[in-house]
């Protein structure tokens, strides 16, 4: 059995590989004129809404086709005549961390990921042209594939470097739309391409969902009698399934996280192979069906009434990539959702992003969530990366006659009764409000790895994430934030915030997490005592609207304590305002509001924080604008086992006021009356 080249590299090597700097070009008059010409793609859609067929979204298959056409027409003019690749590095806008990438990195990413959009569109329509672009839409891709795989040509791609995955998107696209992307190639051109893809199958991978990238060429290679490395990659497939934890969620290998990209990083590829490859379908088909069905059972709870998916964790710049497994799962007969509800979720998400700037002023999908916003992008994500969202168009593989397109839309949880979904395997609770359709996710625990990278603590470790409010952020390499998190400090200046929570208890209304307090080595050495740390325990009581956090520490050393409220966006054209009472603080930013109310705590301060964007980043919030949040912190160090009870809530477009919450103590218990029900928290032992 042949195995890949070295398949493990240290995290430091990864960080180093992301710091390579490439040259950037200034935009001169000629390029500026070209940019102006390329800006002509409008996001306005001509397709008519159908509120009879689609009462929740108005979208039909015609809208999907038109959005795909506009994305294609927006990207193709950026193909460079010399490079043969999309030259997206010349786009004016935010700099963020993108100067760390070479031009080639960004161009190849845009090419390899956008070809999937071409594949879905041509397979669905049988067309090779789109409005707004004069010419074949497949020709630029075929031309570059031919040149890039021809040894000795000026643009030859060469061998894959260790951990390289360029070509995975090409491999999938060839199998999605062979009529347009495979059959037009000559016999020598096919041989060259197969040799390049075979090299990808034998190339080493990061030990996570990246194994799928190297598996993507296998069915095509074997159909054409080329060595595919199937035996080794089948062992990797077993490894991928060993990371399945239940409830539809995979732990992402060495990354050690549960992520939104569970949808397109795992289930997309599983369903793709179940449809394309008979060998892996026979070997893994039952597991693929089971894991997909379990994931789709919780899938509707991830979308708000406005159509937006809950954004937390990393890689959220892929936007409607969350829809990627839907089309494939219907093709395989694995999706337990009714066609009407599935289309309501899919069309709702597509419309949500389309109406919030997914097509930038340059006609491109740029890094961001609502429009271009590099503050949400990780160090590995370059300007071409967001085109992975193209897999969200897998629904187009369903024929126009399929019930997915013809059944009347039916409500999602956010449209009707709301609900709560406990996902203990993924260590989180999801709550959908029946009042306004907001979704909140509570990550009770989070496995630990790669701390300090990718703003991980901000993106994963807040006590709650809201689909309507988003979260504050500072951009790759920026300072950490206390929004939405408990914290502790020795001096009241240098803070550590919730970062490595362990799930201790979870039910639909009461969550308990605990994390170790990590003290600076200098403090430990100075004290001459290496047993001076402790834990912070947090009980979260989830109400109809807000949450009560009850927390304490048990370190022998008194600590300043902290709790941050929901981070909200303050639009750039508005100002943060606020109002306060003796024990509460409420801040406003446009139609966004965040409240914090002290219920039982030592003497402390209630303060608001407004975040100015760092140089190179336009925004300091995942939805754009300036981030802002209220927070409480103790005035003096707090002894061990001293209770802090604080209520937090946030809202968009609805009034928010400090509620009446009764707190009492009896027989070693803290009682909290929330929404008319009495909740109890067992108090820690206190000698005082």
JSON list of C-alpha atoms in Angstrom, two decimals, residues 42 57 88 117 134 213 229 235 242-243 309 318 320 355 375 389 406 468 483 531 575 634:
[
{"chain": "A", "resi": 42, "resn": "UNK", "atom": "CA", "xyz": [-26.22, 44.57, -10.24]},
{"chain": "A", "resi": 57, "resn": "UNK", "atom": "CA", "xyz": [-39.17, 33.59, 0.97]},
{"chain": "A", "resi": 88, "resn": "UNK", "atom": "CA", "xyz": [-8.85, 39.00, -7.23]},
{"chain": "A", "resi": 117, "resn": "UNK", "atom": "CA", "xyz": [-20.30, 27.13, -9.32]},
{"chain": "A", "resi": 134, "resn": "UNK", "atom": "CA", "xyz": [-20.02, 37.75, -23.42]},
{"chain": "A", "resi": 213, "resn": "UNK", "atom": "CA", "xyz": [-9.87, 17.08, -0.59]},
{"chain": "A", "resi": 229, "resn": "UNK", "atom": "CA", "xyz": [-4.51, 5.58, -3.54]},
{"chain": "A", "resi": 235, "resn": "UNK", "atom": "CA", "xyz": [-8.35, 4.18, 6.00]},
{"chain": "A", "resi": 242, "resn": "UNK", "atom": "CA", "xyz": [-14.06, 8.08, 14.09]},
{"chain": "A", "resi": 243, "resn": "UNK", "atom": "CA", "xyz": [-14.45, 11.81, 14.69]},
{"chain": "A", "resi": 309, "resn": "UNK", "atom": "CA", "xyz": [-27.93, 30.88, 9.68]},
{"chain": "A", "resi": 318, "resn": "UNK", "atom": "CA", "xyz": [-18.48, 30.78, 3.15]},
{"chain": "A", "resi": 320, "resn": "UNK", "atom": "CA", "xyz": [-24.52, 29.95, 1.98]},
{"chain": "A", "resi": 355, "resn": "UNK", "atom": "CA", "xyz": [-29.77, 41.08, 0.21]},
{"chain": "A", "resi": 375, "resn": "UNK", "atom": "CA", "xyz": [-12.71, 41.02, 10.41]},
{"chain": "A", "resi": 389, "resn": "UNK", "atom": "CA", "xyz": [-20.01, 29.05, -0.98]},
{"chain": "A", "resi": 406, "resn": "UNK", "atom": "CA", "xyz": [-42.57, 22.42, -6.55]},
{"chain": "A", "resi": 468, "resn": "UNK", "atom": "CA", "xyz": [-29.72, 38.45, 14.96]},
{"chain": "A", "resi": 483, "resn": "UNK", "atom": "CA", "xyz": [-17.93, 40.40, 25.02]},
{"chain": "A", "resi": 531, "resn": "UNK", "atom": "CA", "xyz": [-1.08, 25.06, 43.37]},
{"chain": "A", "resi": 575, "resn": "UNK", "atom": "CA", "xyz": [-23.76, 56.50, 17.29]},
{"chain": "A", "resi": 634, "resn": "UNK", "atom": "CA", "xyz": [-15.73, 43.83, 40.37]}
]
